Amino acid sequence: SAHDDFADRPDFMKALGLLPPYSVGDVEQAYADKLDRLPKDGNDAEQTREALQGAYGSALDFARFRESRRNWMGGHVERYTARQATINRIVELGGSYVLQDADRYLWAYGQDFAEIMRQLVRVELNRSAVSDADLDCLADERLASEIVVLVLRNSAVTDAGLSRIRHLKKLRCLDLLNTRISNKSFETLSSLPHLEWLQLHGTRVGFWTRRRLRSRMTRLAIAEEEQSTAPAVYESAYEHAQLTERIAALQ
């Protein structure tokens, strides 16, 4: 029978006569049905009622956990799908990207799910053919908390295009070398709360705007030379993203 096929299911689910998959609604309905069929009087009835209530409590906790875990996993799968679409578009544009190392997720999620958990931490779209419209590939809000390094050097991105990345609130390093960015991007740049390093050489961002940025963003370092990159900051950005995910996994 079907019940024999699921003989290893939890005892509290057996007591309620439930087969997987288990939902909170199924548990509540099964408990109500069993309760209605119990005899009203006698010691046996009271003991049976207590046992049923115990099974119901355990089954309800179990079903809630399973549903919550399923919803949690489903959300990450959706995010993974969005991430892959973004990566595909980055590759089409001739760019490159960095994903976190999957190894650090293995202890918590296992081999298959570790791959889904990897965040997209660095994006490079540093080709002259990259335009404002191409930044739409970074528009998915589900990735707003992932990207910490963005390199747009030598691209055709303008102030209008840069405004499309204002949702990247975890961005810490932004390379705009030789782009068409001007003073008009002050509000966009100052709206990035975690920005720590900014390359503006070869742009139209003037002295006073740079001074205003430094004044408003006290942790911000602005590169003044073409050859300047920030490898130490890049590295710390990756470590920061990894630490954030590790803490979240423990909560």
Coordinates of C-alpha atoms in Angstrom, one line a residue:
S1 CA 0.0 0.0 0.0
A2 CA 1.0 3.7 -0.2
H3 CA 1.4 3.8 3.6
D4 CA 3.9 0.8 3.4
D5 CA 5.9 2.7 0.8
F6 CA 6.4 5.5 3.3
A7 CA 7.0 3.3 6.4
D8 CA 10.0 5.3 7.4
R9 CA 8.1 8.5 7.8
P10 CA 8.0 10.1 11.3
D11 CA 5.8 8.5 14.0
F12 CA 3.8 11.7 14.5
M13 CA 2.9 11.7 10.8
K14 CA 1.9 8.1 11.0
A15 CA -0.4 9.0 13.9
L16 CA -2.1 11.6 11.8
G17 CA -2.3 9.3 8.8
L18 CA -0.3 11.7 6.6
L19 CA 2.0 10.9 3.7
P20 CA 4.6 13.2 2.2
P21 CA 4.8 15.9 1.0
Y22 CA 3.6 17.5 4.3
S23 CA 2.0 20.9 4.4
V24 CA 0.8 22.9 7.4
G25 CA -2.7 22.8 6.0
D26 CA -2.6 19.0 5.7
V27 CA -1.5 18.6 9.3
E28 CA -4.2 20.9 10.6
Q29 CA -6.9 19.1 8.6
A30 CA -5.7 15.7 9.6
Y31 CA -5.7 16.7 13.2
A32 CA -9.2 18.1 13.0
D33 CA -10.5 14.9 11.3
K34 CA -8.9 12.6 13.9
L35 CA -10.2 14.8 16.7
D36 CA -13.7 14.6 15.4
R37 CA -13.6 10.8 15.4
L38 CA -12.3 10.3 18.9
P39 CA -14.7 9.0 21.5
K40 CA -15.8 11.7 23.9
D41 CA -15.6 9.9 27.2
G42 CA -13.3 7.4 29.1
N43 CA -9.7 7.2 30.2
D44 CA -8.6 5.7 26.9
A45 CA -10.2 8.6 25.0
E46 CA -8.3 11.1 27.2
Q47 CA -5.0 9.3 26.6
T48 CA -5.6 9.1 22.9
R49 CA -6.5 12.8 22.8
E50 CA -3.2 13.7 24.6
A51 CA -1.2 11.5 22.2
L52 CA -2.9 13.0 19.2
Q53 CA -2.2 16.5 20.5
G54 CA 1.4 15.6 21.0
A55 CA 1.6 14.2 17.5
Y56 CA -0.1 17.3 16.1
G57 CA 2.4 19.7 17.8
S58 CA 5.4 17.8 16.5
A59 CA 3.9 17.4 13.0
L60 CA 3.0 21.1 12.8
D61 CA 6.6 22.1 13.8
F62 CA 8.0 19.7 11.2
A63 CA 5.7 20.9 8.4
R64 CA 6.5 24.6 9.2
F65 CA 10.2 23.9 9.1
R66 CA 9.9 22.0 5.8
E67 CA 7.8 24.7 4.2
S68 CA 10.1 27.5 5.4
R69 CA 13.1 25.6 4.2
R70 CA 11.5 24.9 0.8
N71 CA 10.5 28.6 0.4
W72 CA 14.0 29.7 1.5
M73 CA 15.6 27.3 -1.1
G74 CA 13.2 28.4 -3.7
G75 CA 14.1 32.1 -3.2
H76 CA 17.8 31.2 -3.7
V77 CA 17.1 29.2 -6.8
E78 CA 15.3 32.2 -8.3
R79 CA 18.3 34.4 -7.3
Y80 CA 20.6 31.8 -9.0
T81 CA 18.5 32.0 -12.2
A82 CA 18.7 35.8 -12.2
R83 CA 22.5 35.6 -11.5
Q84 CA 23.0 33.2 -14.4
A85 CA 21.1 35.5 -16.8
T86 CA 23.3 38.4 -15.7
I87 CA 26.4 36.4 -16.2
N88 CA 25.4 35.3 -19.7
R89 CA 24.8 38.9 -20.7
I90 CA 28.2 40.0 -19.2
V91 CA 29.9 37.4 -21.3
E92 CA 27.9 38.4 -24.4
L93 CA 29.2 42.0 -23.9
G94 CA 32.8 40.7 -23.7
G95 CA 33.1 41.3 -20.0
S96 CA 34.2 39.2 -17.1
Y97 CA 33.1 38.3 -13.6
V98 CA 34.1 36.7 -10.4
L99 CA 32.0 34.4 -8.3
Q100 CA 32.7 33.5 -4.7
D101 CA 34.5 30.2 -4.1
A102 CA 31.9 27.4 -3.7
D103 CA 34.1 25.5 -1.2
R104 CA 33.1 27.7 1.7
Y105 CA 29.4 26.8 1.3
L106 CA 30.0 23.0 1.2
W107 CA 29.9 22.6 5.0
A108 CA 26.5 24.2 5.3
Y109 CA 24.7 23.3 2.0
G110 CA 26.4 20.4 0.3
Q111 CA 27.9 20.1 -3.2
D112 CA 24.8 20.8 -5.3
F113 CA 23.4 23.7 -3.3
A114 CA 26.8 25.3 -2.7
E115 CA 26.9 26.2 -6.4
I116 CA 23.6 28.0 -6.2
M117 CA 24.7 30.0 -3.2
R118 CA 27.8 31.6 -4.8
Q119 CA 27.5 35.4 -5.1
L120 CA 28.5 37.5 -8.0
V121 CA 31.0 39.8 -6.4
R122 CA 32.9 41.4 -9.2
V123 CA 31.9 42.5 -12.7
E124 CA 34.1 44.0 -15.4
L125 CA 32.6 45.7 -18.5
N126 CA 35.6 47.6 -19.6
R127 CA 35.2 47.8 -23.4
S128 CA 34.5 50.9 -25.5
A129 CA 31.4 49.2 -27.0
V130 CA 29.7 49.0 -23.6
S131 CA 27.0 51.7 -23.4
D132 CA 24.4 53.0 -20.9
A133 CA 21.8 50.5 -22.1
D134 CA 24.2 47.6 -21.5
L135 CA 24.2 48.3 -17.7
D136 CA 20.6 47.0 -17.7
C137 CA 22.2 43.6 -17.3
L138 CA 22.9 44.7 -13.7
A139 CA 19.4 45.9 -13.0
D140 CA 18.0 42.9 -11.2
E141 CA 17.3 43.9 -7.6
R142 CA 18.0 40.4 -6.4
L143 CA 21.7 41.0 -7.1
A144 CA 21.8 44.4 -5.4
S145 CA 23.4 42.9 -2.3
E146 CA 26.1 40.9 -4.2
I147 CA 28.2 43.0 -6.4
V148 CA 31.0 44.7 -4.5
V149 CA 33.4 45.6 -7.4
L150 CA 32.4 47.1 -10.7
V151 CA 34.9 48.0 -13.4
L152 CA 33.6 50.1 -16.3
R153 CA 36.9 51.6 -17.4
N154 CA 37.3 52.7 -21.1
S155 CA 33.5 52.2 -21.7
A156 CA 31.0 54.6 -23.3
V157 CA 29.0 54.8 -20.1
T158 CA 27.6 58.3 -19.3
D159 CA 25.9 59.9 -16.3
A160 CA 22.6 58.6 -17.4
G161 CA 23.9 55.0 -17.6
L162 CA 25.6 55.3 -14.2
S163 CA 22.3 56.3 -12.6
R164 CA 21.1 52.7 -13.4
I165 CA 23.4 51.2 -10.8
R166 CA 22.2 53.2 -7.8
H167 CA 20.6 50.1 -6.4
L168 CA 24.0 48.4 -6.0
K169 CA 24.1 49.4 -2.3
K170 CA 26.9 46.9 -1.4
L171 CA 29.3 48.4 -4.1
R172 CA 32.7 49.1 -2.5
C173 CA 34.9 49.6 -5.6
L174 CA 34.0 51.5 -8.8
D175 CA 36.4 52.0 -11.6
L176 CA 35.3 54.7 -14.1
L177 CA 38.6 55.4 -15.8
N178 CA 38.2 57.2 -19.2
T179 CA 34.4 57.1 -19.1
R180 CA 32.0 60.0 -20.0
I181 CA 31.0 60.5 -16.4
S182 CA 30.7 64.2 -15.3
N183 CA 29.8 66.3 -12.3
K184 CA 26.2 65.3 -12.9
S185 CA 26.9 61.9 -11.4
F186 CA 27.5 63.4 -7.9
E187 CA 24.2 62.3 -6.5
T188 CA 24.5 58.8 -8.0
L189 CA 28.0 58.3 -6.6
S190 CA 27.1 59.8 -3.2
S191 CA 24.1 57.4 -2.9
L192 CA 26.3 54.4 -2.8
P193 CA 26.8 54.0 1.0
H194 CA 29.6 51.4 1.1
L195 CA 31.8 52.9 -1.7
E196 CA 35.4 53.0 -0.5
W197 CA 37.5 53.3 -3.7
L198 CA 36.7 55.3 -6.9
Q199 CA 38.7 55.7 -10.1
L200 CA 37.8 59.0 -11.8
H201 CA 40.9 59.6 -14.0
G202 CA 40.0 60.6 -17.5
T203 CA 36.4 61.6 -16.6
R204 CA 34.7 65.0 -16.6
V205 CA 34.3 65.0 -12.8
G206 CA 35.9 68.2 -11.6
F207 CA 37.9 69.2 -8.5
W208 CA 35.0 70.6 -6.6
T209 CA 32.8 67.6 -7.2
R210 CA 35.6 65.3 -6.0
R211 CA 36.0 67.4 -2.9
R212 CA 32.3 67.2 -2.2
L213 CA 32.4 63.4 -2.6
R214 CA 35.2 63.2 -0.1
S215 CA 33.4 65.5 2.3
R216 CA 30.2 63.5 2.2
M217 CA 31.8 60.0 2.0
T218 CA 34.6 60.1 4.6
R219 CA 35.9 56.6 3.8
L220 CA 36.1 57.2 0.1
A221 CA 39.5 57.1 -1.7
I222 CA 39.6 58.7 -5.1
A223 CA 42.3 57.6 -7.5
E224 CA 44.0 60.4 -9.3
E225 CA 46.3 58.5 -11.7
E226 CA 45.5 56.3 -14.7
Q227 CA 47.5 53.3 -13.5
S228 CA 45.8 53.3 -10.1
T229 CA 43.9 50.2 -9.1
A230 CA 42.9 49.0 -5.7
P231 CA 43.9 45.3 -5.3
A232 CA 43.9 45.5 -1.5
V233 CA 40.4 47.0 -1.5
Y234 CA 39.2 44.5 -4.0
E235 CA 40.5 41.6 -1.9
S236 CA 38.9 43.0 1.3
A237 CA 35.6 43.4 -0.6
Y238 CA 35.6 39.7 -1.5
E239 CA 36.4 38.8 2.1
H240 CA 33.6 41.1 3.4
A241 CA 31.1 39.5 1.1
Q242 CA 32.1 36.0 2.2
L243 CA 32.0 37.0 5.9
T244 CA 28.5 38.4 5.5
E245 CA 27.2 35.2 3.9
R246 CA 28.9 33.1 6.5
I247 CA 27.3 35.0 9.3
A248 CA 23.9 34.9 7.6
A249 CA 24.2 31.1 7.2
L250 CA 24.6 30.7 11.0
Q251 CA 21.6 32.7 11.9

